[in-house]
Amino acid sequence: MNNTVPLPTPHTPGPAPTDDIPLEVHDLTVAYQKKPVLWGIDLVVPAGKLIGIIGPNGAGKSTLIKAILGQVPVSAGWVKVFGEPLKKNLRRIGYVPQRESVDWDFPVNVLDVVIMGRYGRLGLFQRPRREDVDIARACLDQVKMLPFANRQISNLSGGQQQRVFLARALAQEADLYFMDEPFAGVDAATESAIIGLLQELKSRGKTLMVVHHDLSTAKEYFDMLLLLNMRVVSFGPTEQVFNNELLQKTYGGRLTILTDVAEAVKQQS
Amino acid sequence: MNELIPDFDFQRVVVAPWASDFQGNIWVVLMGFFAITACGLVGQYLVLRRMALVGDAISHSVLPGIVIAFLLLKSRSSGAMFVGALFAAVLTTVLIEFIQKKSRVKQDAAIGIVFTSLFALGVIMVSLFTSQIDLDLDCVLHGEIVNVPLEFPFVQVAGLTLGPSSVVRMAAVSLITAVLVMGFYRQLLVSSFDPGLAGSLGVNASVVHYALMGWLSVVVVSCFDSVGAILVVAMLILPATTASMVTDRLPWALASVPLQALLSALGGFHLATWLNCAIAPAMVVASCGLFALAWIFGPVDGQWAKRRRRRANALPDAVLDPFLGKS
């Protein structure tokens, strides 16, 4: 796509992202009304990796991301982002929620949505600057959605909506990204465009944690996998953890001790 | 026409009110305009957040707050009433949240439980203490907008006579509402559209939520003693939905609110003059008329526009013929 809009300049406030550990999670536990959803999650996430979070439905994949971002109440444990509490490093975080989590009939256009990615960098009453609009347009161009900039968001296909969300994440110019099922319900062309983009971000030293549900592509897409089923079944390089035994443990459901305990707690309450 | 509906006499309905009693009538229309503007702006975000009925709840559940304020403070001053109503309004939103979060009761049911209970409690209190309270339940529902010009003395600031106190107060509330909506545009937008993203950007969605609920209470309470609960409920919802038929950009939707308020207030006033009916409900009917027009002719979501788009996008019949075995 030929276009005069400049690409966003890489913006890394503070120390370079490779200097320290992007994400450290210790003993993170989340429970909804006595029913445990995540138990004792321990993670040390290295920088510059593309990490897939996989596990069965109800394994707590989305909840893990929300708990790390402080959006669900946490019963125990702590999270450190680039060695500090999350609040101190919000600007280095990018988040792509599930596409279905928002109302696509909302009265905004594509560019409005992408500019939201810049809000974290504006003062309390500050309006988006020229620079923010330019960056938003450049990010739209990166996902091949610039021609749709003025389109109302309800007039987009699922794949286009997902690209808009990705453009918004790019506009956040973060160092650590959380993406909740960015491949859900998108066409094959969008899927390969998205994975290309994620790999490019990784090559620029960004860390990406991506919730994924398609085991057939997990192996080729990700450097590392987090196998999750209420607790961390395994976390490591894809070639080490993507094997039958561990997948069985992740998806075997009923067989884990934890589920038995959860059942017992549920029956008592 | 017939005996129920008077003839439409242009002179009597449109000209006479302004020629004979401009001073009195202008305050009625302005009161309507400011009330609808304030409600419409806040209501825009209620509708976007699918909380349209929270305004409904608040406008009814303020009753016990008002009664208790009367009993405790032995005062009919609007200040005492305001405090009581505001307290009840905030209690309403907190109770709705509480029931919803602590149980499997969904929001619509929680709203239904809270506001009907509080309203019933208010009605009981009115009937119990009826000797001590000079409170007209009709007035609570329909308001007494016709009394607005009779509020003497008018408010004066620096020797300048501004107008009846309720109109001045309503003007201030709607002006502040407009300033808040513009000033916190981004925070309201992102937390309404995508609360998850808002959190990761450092916008605390629950702070925004409670601030919106708090300000909603202020708006509802300051409206309703003059325009009544029905107008408030309608005006929280109608302008936003009308705008959604006409535009798909939020700034334009917000900008359309004062225009809609002007048309509804003027239209309602003349409708009431024509039919000799209560003014506030007539303003609601006028606003509803705008909605009907937008529903049919609105360029974004109007039925006519959608039908035309469907026609334009449909394939000509002949295109399909080869595939259907016709040639």
Coordinates of C-alpha atoms in Angstrom, one line a residue:
Chain A
M1 CA 0.0 0.0 0.0
N2 CA 1.5 3.3 -1.1
N3 CA 1.1 6.0 1.3
T4 CA 2.9 9.0 2.7
V5 CA 2.1 8.5 6.3
P6 CA 5.3 7.8 8.3
L7 CA 5.5 4.6 10.3
P8 CA 5.5 5.1 14.1
T9 CA 8.9 5.7 15.5
P10 CA 9.7 3.0 18.1
H11 CA 9.0 4.6 21.4
T12 CA 10.5 3.0 24.5
P13 CA 10.2 5.0 27.7
G14 CA 12.5 4.0 30.5
P15 CA 15.0 1.2 30.2
A16 CA 15.1 -0.9 27.0
P17 CA 12.7 -3.8 27.3
T18 CA 15.3 -6.5 27.0
D19 CA 17.1 -5.2 30.1
D20 CA 14.8 -6.7 32.6
I21 CA 12.0 -9.2 33.0
P22 CA 8.8 -8.0 31.3
L23 CA 6.5 -10.0 33.5
E24 CA 6.8 -11.8 36.8
V25 CA 3.8 -13.5 38.4
H26 CA 4.0 -15.1 41.8
D27 CA 1.4 -17.3 43.4
L28 CA -1.5 -15.6 41.7
T29 CA -4.8 -17.0 42.8
V30 CA -8.3 -15.9 41.6
A31 CA -11.6 -17.3 42.9
Y32 CA -15.1 -16.5 41.9
Q33 CA -17.5 -17.1 44.8
K34 CA -15.3 -19.7 46.5
K35 CA -14.8 -21.5 43.1
P36 CA -11.1 -21.3 42.2
V37 CA -10.4 -20.2 38.7
L38 CA -6.6 -19.8 38.9
W39 CA -4.5 -21.3 41.6
G40 CA -0.9 -20.4 42.5
I41 CA 0.2 -19.1 39.1
D42 CA 4.0 -18.6 39.0
L43 CA 5.5 -17.2 35.8
V44 CA 8.8 -15.6 34.8
V45 CA 8.4 -14.4 31.3
P46 CA 11.5 -13.6 29.3
A47 CA 11.7 -10.6 26.9
G48 CA 11.3 -10.7 23.2
K49 CA 9.2 -13.9 23.0
L50 CA 6.0 -14.8 21.3
I51 CA 4.1 -16.8 23.9
G52 CA 0.9 -18.8 23.4
I53 CA -1.4 -19.4 26.3
I54 CA -3.4 -22.6 25.6
G55 CA -5.8 -24.7 27.6
P56 CA -9.3 -26.0 27.5
N57 CA -12.4 -23.8 27.9
G58 CA -12.7 -22.5 31.4
A59 CA -9.0 -23.0 32.1
G60 CA -8.7 -19.4 33.1
K61 CA -6.8 -18.1 30.1
S62 CA -8.7 -14.8 29.8
T63 CA -8.9 -14.6 33.6
L64 CA -5.1 -14.8 33.8
I65 CA -4.7 -11.8 31.6
K66 CA -7.4 -9.9 33.4
A67 CA -5.8 -10.8 36.8
I68 CA -2.4 -9.7 35.6
L69 CA -3.9 -6.4 34.4
G70 CA -5.7 -5.9 37.7
Q71 CA -9.2 -6.2 36.2
V72 CA -10.5 -9.0 38.3
P73 CA -10.1 -9.2 42.1
V74 CA -7.1 -11.4 43.1
S75 CA -7.2 -13.6 46.2
A76 CA -3.5 -13.9 46.6
G77 CA -0.2 -13.3 44.9
W78 CA 1.5 -10.5 43.1
V79 CA 2.4 -9.3 39.6
K80 CA 5.5 -7.3 38.6
V81 CA 5.8 -5.7 35.2
F82 CA 9.4 -4.7 34.2
G83 CA 10.3 -5.2 37.8
E84 CA 7.7 -2.8 39.2
P85 CA 4.0 -2.9 40.1
L86 CA 1.7 -2.8 37.1
K87 CA 0.4 0.8 37.8
K88 CA 3.9 2.2 37.3
N89 CA 4.4 0.7 33.9
L90 CA 0.9 1.0 32.3
R91 CA 2.4 2.8 29.3
R92 CA 4.5 -0.2 28.5
I93 CA 1.5 -2.5 28.4
G94 CA -0.7 -3.2 25.4
Y95 CA -4.0 -5.1 25.6
V96 CA -6.3 -6.6 23.0
P97 CA -9.5 -7.8 24.6
Q98 CA -11.7 -10.4 23.0
R99 CA -13.4 -9.0 20.0
E100 CA -16.9 -9.9 21.3
S101 CA -16.3 -8.0 24.6
V102 CA -17.2 -4.7 23.0
D103 CA -20.4 -3.3 21.3
W104 CA -19.5 -2.9 17.6
D105 CA -22.6 -0.7 17.1
F106 CA -20.9 2.0 19.2
P107 CA -21.0 5.4 17.5
V108 CA -17.3 5.6 16.6
N109 CA -15.3 5.1 13.5
V110 CA -12.2 3.0 12.9
L111 CA -9.8 5.9 13.4
D112 CA -11.5 6.8 16.7
V113 CA -11.0 3.3 18.0
V114 CA -7.3 3.3 17.1
I115 CA -6.7 6.7 18.7
M116 CA -8.0 5.2 21.9
G117 CA -4.7 3.4 22.0
R118 CA -3.0 6.8 22.5
Y119 CA -5.2 7.8 25.4
G120 CA -2.7 6.4 28.0
R121 CA -0.2 9.0 26.8
L122 CA -2.4 12.0 27.1
G123 CA -3.0 14.3 30.1
L124 CA -6.2 14.4 32.0
F125 CA -8.0 16.9 29.7
Q126 CA -5.6 16.7 26.8
R127 CA -7.0 16.2 23.3
P128 CA -5.3 13.8 20.9
R129 CA -2.5 15.6 19.2
R130 CA -1.6 15.7 15.5
E131 CA 1.2 13.2 16.3
D132 CA -1.3 10.8 17.9
V133 CA -3.6 10.9 14.8
D134 CA -0.6 10.3 12.5
I135 CA 0.6 7.4 14.6
A136 CA -3.0 6.0 14.6
R137 CA -3.1 6.3 10.8
A138 CA 0.3 4.6 10.4
C139 CA -0.8 1.7 12.6
L140 CA -4.0 1.3 10.5
D141 CA -1.8 1.2 7.4
Q142 CA 0.3 -1.5 9.0
V143 CA -2.7 -3.7 9.3
K144 CA -4.0 -2.7 5.8
M145 CA -7.0 -0.9 7.2
L146 CA -6.2 2.7 6.4
P147 CA -8.8 2.9 3.6
F148 CA -11.4 2.1 6.2
A149 CA -10.3 4.9 8.6
N150 CA -13.6 6.8 8.4
R151 CA -15.8 3.7 8.3
Q152 CA -18.2 3.2 11.2
I153 CA -17.1 0.1 13.1
S154 CA -20.3 -1.9 12.7
N155 CA -19.7 -2.0 9.0
L156 CA -16.6 -4.2 9.3
S157 CA -16.2 -7.9 9.0
G158 CA -14.9 -10.0 11.9
G159 CA -11.4 -10.1 10.5
Q160 CA -11.4 -6.3 9.9
Q161 CA -12.6 -5.7 13.4
Q162 CA -9.7 -7.8 14.7
R163 CA -7.2 -5.8 12.6
V164 CA -8.6 -2.6 14.0
F165 CA -8.0 -3.9 17.5
L166 CA -4.5 -4.8 16.6
A167 CA -3.9 -1.4 15.1
R168 CA -5.0 0.1 18.4
A169 CA -2.6 -2.2 20.2
L170 CA 0.2 -1.0 17.9
A171 CA -0.8 2.6 18.6
Q172 CA -0.2 1.9 22.3
E173 CA 3.5 1.4 21.4
A174 CA 3.9 -1.0 24.3
D175 CA 6.7 -3.4 25.2
L176 CA 4.5 -6.1 26.6
Y177 CA 1.3 -7.2 24.9
F178 CA -1.6 -9.3 26.1
M179 CA -3.9 -10.5 23.4
D180 CA -7.1 -12.4 24.1
E181 CA -7.9 -14.7 21.1
P182 CA -6.8 -12.4 18.3
F183 CA -7.4 -15.3 15.9
A184 CA -10.9 -16.1 16.9
G185 CA -13.3 -15.9 14.0
V186 CA -11.0 -14.3 11.4
D187 CA -10.4 -15.4 7.9
A188 CA -7.2 -17.2 6.8
A189 CA -5.8 -14.0 5.1
T190 CA -6.2 -12.0 8.4
E191 CA -4.8 -14.8 10.4
S192 CA -1.6 -14.9 8.4
A193 CA -1.4 -11.1 8.5
I194 CA -1.8 -11.1 12.2
I195 CA 0.8 -13.7 12.9
G196 CA 3.2 -11.8 10.5
L197 CA 2.6 -8.7 12.6
L198 CA 3.2 -10.5 15.9
Q199 CA 6.4 -11.9 14.6
E200 CA 7.5 -8.4 13.5
L201 CA 6.7 -7.0 16.9
K202 CA 8.7 -9.8 18.5
S203 CA 11.7 -9.0 16.3
R204 CA 11.6 -5.5 17.6
G205 CA 12.1 -6.9 21.1
K206 CA 8.5 -6.8 22.3
T207 CA 7.0 -9.6 24.4
L208 CA 3.6 -11.0 23.4
M209 CA 1.3 -13.2 25.4
V210 CA -1.4 -14.5 23.2
V211 CA -4.4 -16.6 24.2
H212 CA -4.9 -19.2 21.5
H213 CA -7.3 -22.1 21.1
D214 CA -6.1 -23.8 17.9
L215 CA -3.7 -26.6 18.8
S216 CA -3.0 -27.3 15.2
T217 CA -1.3 -24.0 14.7
A218 CA 0.1 -23.4 18.2
K219 CA 3.3 -25.2 17.5
E220 CA 4.3 -23.2 14.4
Y221 CA 3.2 -19.8 15.7
F222 CA 4.7 -19.6 19.2
D223 CA 8.3 -19.6 20.6
M224 CA 7.0 -20.6 24.1
L225 CA 3.8 -22.1 25.3
L226 CA 2.0 -21.7 28.6
L227 CA -0.2 -24.7 29.1
L228 CA -2.9 -23.6 31.5
N229 CA -5.7 -25.4 33.3
M230 CA -6.4 -23.4 36.4
R231 CA -2.8 -23.8 37.3
V232 CA 0.3 -23.8 35.2
V233 CA 0.6 -27.3 33.7
S234 CA 3.8 -26.3 32.0
F235 CA 5.6 -23.2 30.7
G236 CA 8.6 -23.4 28.4
P237 CA 9.9 -23.4 24.8
T238 CA 7.3 -24.9 22.5
E239 CA 9.5 -27.8 21.4
Q240 CA 9.8 -28.9 25.0
V241 CA 6.3 -28.5 26.2
F242 CA 4.2 -29.3 23.1
N243 CA 4.1 -33.0 23.7
N244 CA 1.3 -35.6 24.2
E245 CA 1.9 -36.1 27.8
L246 CA 1.7 -32.4 28.8
L247 CA -1.3 -31.7 26.5
Q248 CA -3.1 -34.7 28.0
K249 CA -2.5 -33.2 31.4
T250 CA -3.8 -29.8 30.2
Y251 CA -6.8 -31.0 28.4
G252 CA -7.5 -34.2 30.4
G253 CA -9.6 -32.0 32.7
R254 CA -11.1 -34.3 35.3
L255 CA -7.9 -36.1 36.1
T256 CA -6.0 -33.3 37.8
I257 CA -6.0 -33.2 41.6
L258 CA -6.9 -29.5 41.4
T259 CA -10.2 -30.1 39.7
D260 CA -11.1 -32.7 42.4
V261 CA -10.2 -30.2 45.1
A262 CA -12.3 -27.6 43.3
E263 CA -15.3 -29.9 43.2
A264 CA -14.9 -30.7 46.9
V265 CA -14.8 -27.0 47.8
K266 CA -17.8 -26.3 45.6
Q267 CA -19.8 -29.1 47.3
Q268 CA -19.0 -27.9 50.8
S269 CA -20.0 -24.3 50.2
Chain B
M1 CA -62.2 18.3 14.7
N2 CA -64.1 17.1 17.6
E3 CA -64.8 18.2 21.2
L4 CA -61.7 16.3 22.6
I5 CA -59.2 17.8 20.3
P6 CA -59.5 21.6 19.9
D7 CA -59.1 23.1 16.4
F8 CA -55.6 24.1 15.6
D9 CA -55.8 27.9 15.6
F10 CA -52.4 29.3 14.5
Q11 CA -53.1 32.6 16.2
R12 CA -54.0 31.1 19.5
V13 CA -51.5 28.2 19.5
V14 CA -48.4 29.8 18.0
V15 CA -48.6 33.6 18.1
A16 CA -50.7 34.4 21.2
P17 CA -48.4 32.8 23.9
W18 CA -45.5 34.9 22.8
A19 CA -47.5 38.1 22.1
S20 CA -49.4 38.1 25.4
D21 CA -47.2 36.6 28.0
F22 CA -43.6 36.3 26.6
Q23 CA -42.1 36.8 30.1
G24 CA -44.0 33.9 31.6
N25 CA -43.7 31.5 28.7
I26 CA -40.1 31.9 27.9
W27 CA -39.2 30.6 31.3
V28 CA -41.3 27.5 30.8
V29 CA -39.6 26.7 27.5
L30 CA -36.1 27.5 28.8
M31 CA -36.7 25.2 31.8
G32 CA -37.7 22.4 29.4
F33 CA -34.7 23.2 27.2
F34 CA -32.2 23.1 30.0
A35 CA -33.7 20.0 31.6
I36 CA -33.8 18.1 28.3
T37 CA -30.2 19.1 27.5
A38 CA -28.8 18.0 30.8
C39 CA -30.8 14.7 30.7
G40 CA -30.0 14.1 27.1
L41 CA -26.2 14.5 27.5
V42 CA -26.0 12.2 30.5
G43 CA -28.5 9.8 28.9
Q44 CA -26.3 9.4 25.9
Y45 CA -23.8 7.5 28.0
L46 CA -26.5 5.6 29.9
V47 CA -27.8 4.3 26.6
L48 CA -24.3 3.5 25.3
R49 CA -23.6 1.6 28.5
R50 CA -27.0 -0.2 28.4
M51 CA -28.0 1.3 31.6
A52 CA -30.9 3.4 30.3
L53 CA -33.2 2.1 33.1
V54 CA -31.0 3.2 35.9
G55 CA -32.2 6.8 35.3
D56 CA -35.8 5.4 35.5
A57 CA -35.0 3.8 38.8
I58 CA -33.4 7.0 40.3
S59 CA -36.2 9.3 39.2
H60 CA -38.6 7.2 41.2
S61 CA -36.6 6.1 44.2
V62 CA -35.8 9.7 45.2
L63 CA -39.3 9.9 46.8
P64 CA -38.4 8.4 50.2
G65 CA -35.3 10.6 50.3
I66 CA -37.4 13.7 49.9
V67 CA -39.9 12.6 52.5
I68 CA -37.2 11.8 55.1
A69 CA -35.6 15.2 54.4
F70 CA -38.9 16.9 55.1
L71 CA -39.4 15.0 58.3
L72 CA -35.8 15.5 59.6
L73 CA -35.2 19.0 58.5
K74 CA -38.8 20.3 58.8
S75 CA -38.2 22.3 55.8
R76 CA -39.7 22.6 52.4
S77 CA -36.8 24.4 51.0
S78 CA -35.5 23.0 47.7
G79 CA -32.0 22.7 49.4
A80 CA -33.3 20.2 51.9
M81 CA -35.2 18.3 49.3
F82 CA -32.2 18.2 47.0
V83 CA -30.0 16.7 49.7
G84 CA -32.6 14.1 50.6
A85 CA -33.2 13.1 47.0
L86 CA -29.5 13.0 46.2
F87 CA -28.9 10.7 49.1
A88 CA -31.7 8.4 47.9
A89 CA -30.4 8.5 44.4
V90 CA -26.9 7.5 45.4
L91 CA -28.3 4.8 47.6
T92 CA -30.3 3.4 44.7
T93 CA -27.2 3.0 42.4
V94 CA -25.2 1.5 45.3
L95 CA -28.0 -1.0 46.1
I96 CA -28.4 -2.0 42.5
E97 CA -24.7 -2.7 42.2
F98 CA -24.7 -4.5 45.5
I99 CA -27.5 -6.9 44.7
Q100 CA -26.1 -7.6 41.3
K101 CA -22.5 -8.3 42.4
K102 CA -23.4 -10.4 45.5
S103 CA -25.9 -12.7 43.8
R104 CA -26.9 -14.1 40.5
V105 CA -29.7 -11.4 40.1
K106 CA -29.1 -9.6 36.8
Q107 CA -29.0 -5.9 36.5
D108 CA -32.5 -5.4 35.1
A109 CA -34.1 -7.4 37.9
A110 CA -31.9 -5.6 40.5
I111 CA -33.1 -2.3 39.2
G112 CA -36.7 -3.5 39.4
I113 CA -36.3 -4.6 42.9
V114 CA -34.6 -1.5 44.2
F115 CA -36.6 1.3 42.7
T116 CA -40.1 -0.2 43.2
S117 CA -39.2 -0.9 46.8
L118 CA -37.9 2.6 47.5
F119 CA -40.8 4.2 45.6
A120 CA -43.3 2.1 47.6
L121 CA -41.6 3.0 50.8
G122 CA -41.9 6.7 49.8
V123 CA -45.6 6.3 49.1
I124 CA -46.2 4.7 52.5
M125 CA -44.3 7.5 54.2
V126 CA -46.3 10.1 52.4
S127 CA -49.6 8.5 53.4
L128 CA -48.3 7.9 57.0
F129 CA -47.1 11.5 57.6
T130 CA -49.6 13.1 55.3
S131 CA -50.6 15.6 58.0
Q132 CA -47.0 16.8 58.3
I133 CA -46.1 16.8 54.6
D134 CA -47.5 19.0 52.0
L135 CA -46.3 16.9 49.1
D136 CA -48.3 16.2 46.0
L137 CA -47.6 12.9 44.4
D138 CA -49.0 14.1 41.0
C139 CA -46.4 16.8 41.1
V140 CA -43.6 14.3 41.6
L141 CA -44.7 12.4 38.5
H142 CA -45.6 15.2 36.1
G143 CA -43.8 18.1 37.6
E144 CA -45.3 21.6 37.7
I145 CA -43.4 23.3 35.0
V146 CA -46.2 25.9 34.7
N147 CA -45.3 27.2 38.1
V148 CA -41.7 28.0 37.1
P149 CA -42.4 31.6 36.1
L150 CA -44.2 32.2 39.4
E151 CA -41.1 31.6 41.5
F152 CA -40.5 35.1 42.9
P153 CA -38.2 36.7 43.6
F154 CA -36.1 36.0 40.6
V155 CA -32.4 35.2 41.1
Q156 CA -30.2 38.2 40.9
V157 CA -26.4 38.2 40.4
A158 CA -24.5 41.5 40.6
G159 CA -27.7 43.5 40.1
L160 CA -28.7 41.5 37.0
T161 CA -32.0 39.8 37.2
L162 CA -31.4 36.3 35.8
G163 CA -34.7 34.5 36.2
P164 CA -36.6 32.0 38.4
S165 CA -34.4 30.1 40.7
S166 CA -35.2 26.6 39.3
V167 CA -34.5 27.8 35.7
V168 CA -31.2 29.3 36.8
R169 CA -30.3 26.2 38.7
M170 CA -31.2 24.0 35.8
A171 CA -29.2 26.2 33.4
A172 CA -26.2 25.8 35.7
V173 CA -26.6 22.1 35.9
S174 CA -26.9 21.7 32.1
L175 CA -23.9 23.9 31.5
I176 CA -21.8 22.0 34.0
T177 CA -23.0 18.8 32.4
A178 CA -21.9 20.0 29.0
V179 CA -18.5 21.0 30.4
L180 CA -18.0 17.6 32.1
V181 CA -19.1 15.7 29.1
M182 CA -16.6 17.6 26.9
G183 CA -13.8 17.6 29.5
F184 CA -14.0 13.9 30.3
Y185 CA -14.9 12.9 26.7
R186 CA -12.0 10.4 26.4
Q187 CA -12.5 8.8 29.8
L188 CA -16.2 8.4 29.2
L189 CA -15.7 7.1 25.7
V190 CA -13.1 4.5 26.4
S191 CA -14.6 3.2 29.6
S192 CA -18.0 2.9 27.8
F193 CA -16.7 1.3 24.7
D194 CA -14.1 -1.0 26.1
P195 CA -13.7 -1.1 29.9
G196 CA -11.0 -3.7 29.6
L197 CA -8.8 -1.4 27.5
A198 CA -9.7 1.5 29.8
G199 CA -8.1 -0.3 32.7
S200 CA -4.9 -1.0 30.9
L201 CA -4.7 2.7 29.9
G202 CA -5.0 3.8 33.5
V203 CA -8.6 5.0 33.2
N204 CA -10.4 3.5 36.2
A205 CA -13.7 2.3 34.7
S206 CA -15.4 2.0 38.1
V207 CA -14.4 5.6 39.1
V208 CA -15.9 6.7 35.8
H209 CA -19.0 4.6 36.5
Y210 CA -19.7 6.0 40.0
A211 CA -18.9 9.6 38.8
L212 CA -21.5 9.1 36.1
M213 CA -24.0 7.7 38.5
G214 CA -23.4 10.5 40.9
W215 CA -23.8 13.2 38.3
L216 CA -26.9 11.4 36.9
S217 CA -28.4 11.7 40.4
V218 CA -27.6 15.5 40.5
V219 CA -29.3 15.9 37.1
V220 CA -32.3 13.8 37.9
V221 CA -32.9 15.5 41.2
S222 CA -32.5 19.0 39.9
C223 CA -34.9 18.3 37.0
F224 CA -37.6 16.5 38.6
D225 CA -39.3 18.9 41.0
S226 CA -40.2 21.1 38.0
V227 CA -40.5 18.7 35.1
G228 CA -41.4 15.5 36.9
A229 CA -40.2 11.9 36.7
I230 CA -41.8 11.1 33.4
L231 CA -40.0 13.8 31.5
V232 CA -36.7 12.8 33.2
V233 CA -37.0 9.2 32.3
A234 CA -38.0 10.0 28.7
M235 CA -35.2 12.6 28.2
L236 CA -32.5 10.3 29.5
I237 CA -33.3 7.9 26.7
L238 CA -35.0 9.6 23.8
P239 CA -32.3 12.1 22.6
A240 CA -29.6 9.5 22.5
T241 CA -31.7 7.0 20.6
T242 CA -32.9 9.6 18.1
A243 CA -29.3 10.6 17.6
S244 CA -28.3 7.0 16.9
M245 CA -30.6 7.0 13.9
V246 CA -29.2 10.1 12.5
T247 CA -25.4 9.9 13.1
D248 CA -22.8 7.3 13.9
R249 CA -20.3 9.6 15.5
L250 CA -20.5 10.3 19.2
P251 CA -19.5 14.0 19.0
W252 CA -22.3 14.7 16.6
A253 CA -24.8 12.7 18.7
L254 CA -23.8 14.8 21.7
A255 CA -24.0 18.0 19.7
S256 CA -27.5 17.1 18.5
V257 CA -28.8 17.0 22.1
P258 CA -29.3 20.8 22.6
L259 CA -30.9 21.1 19.2
Q260 CA -33.3 18.3 20.0
A261 CA -33.9 19.9 23.4
L262 CA -34.9 23.2 21.8
L263 CA -37.2 21.5 19.3
S264 CA -38.8 19.3 22.0
A265 CA -39.3 22.1 24.4
L266 CA -40.8 24.5 21.9
G267 CA -42.8 21.8 20.2
G268 CA -44.1 20.5 23.5
F269 CA -45.0 24.0 24.7
H270 CA -47.1 24.7 21.6
L271 CA -48.6 21.2 21.6
A272 CA -49.7 21.8 25.2
T273 CA -51.1 25.2 24.3
W274 CA -53.1 23.7 21.5
L275 CA -54.5 20.7 23.5
N276 CA -54.7 22.5 26.8
C277 CA -52.7 19.7 28.4
A278 CA -49.8 19.4 30.8
I279 CA -46.6 20.9 29.4
A280 CA -43.9 18.4 30.5
P281 CA -45.6 15.3 29.0
A282 CA -46.3 17.3 25.8
M283 CA -42.5 17.9 25.6
V284 CA -42.0 14.2 25.9
V285 CA -44.5 13.6 23.1
A286 CA -42.7 16.2 20.9
S287 CA -39.4 14.5 21.6
C288 CA -41.0 11.2 20.7
G289 CA -42.1 12.8 17.5
L290 CA -38.5 13.6 16.7
F291 CA -37.6 10.0 17.4
A292 CA -40.4 8.8 15.0
L293 CA -39.1 11.1 12.3
A294 CA -35.5 9.9 12.9
W295 CA -36.7 6.2 12.9
I296 CA -38.1 6.6 9.5
F297 CA -35.8 9.2 7.8
G298 CA -32.6 9.0 9.8
P299 CA -29.7 8.6 7.3
V300 CA -27.8 6.0 9.5
D301 CA -30.3 3.7 11.0
G302 CA -33.6 5.0 9.6
Q303 CA -35.9 2.5 8.0
W304 CA -36.1 4.4 4.7
A305 CA -32.4 4.7 4.3
K306 CA -31.9 1.0 5.2
R307 CA -34.5 0.0 2.7
R308 CA -32.8 2.1 0.0
R309 CA -29.4 0.6 0.8
R310 CA -30.8 -2.9 0.6
R311 CA -32.3 -2.1 -2.8
A312 CA -29.0 -0.7 -4.0
N313 CA -27.0 -3.7 -2.8
A314 CA -29.4 -6.3 -4.1
L315 CA -28.3 -8.1 -7.2
P316 CA -30.5 -7.6 -10.3
D317 CA -32.7 -10.6 -10.7
A318 CA -31.2 -11.6 -14.0
V319 CA -27.7 -12.1 -12.6
L320 CA -28.8 -15.2 -10.7
D321 CA -30.7 -16.7 -13.7
P322 CA -27.9 -18.8 -15.1
F323 CA -27.2 -20.4 -11.7
L324 CA -30.9 -21.2 -11.2
G325 CA -31.1 -23.0 -14.5
K326 CA -33.0 -20.2 -16.3
S327 CA -31.5 -18.7 -19.4

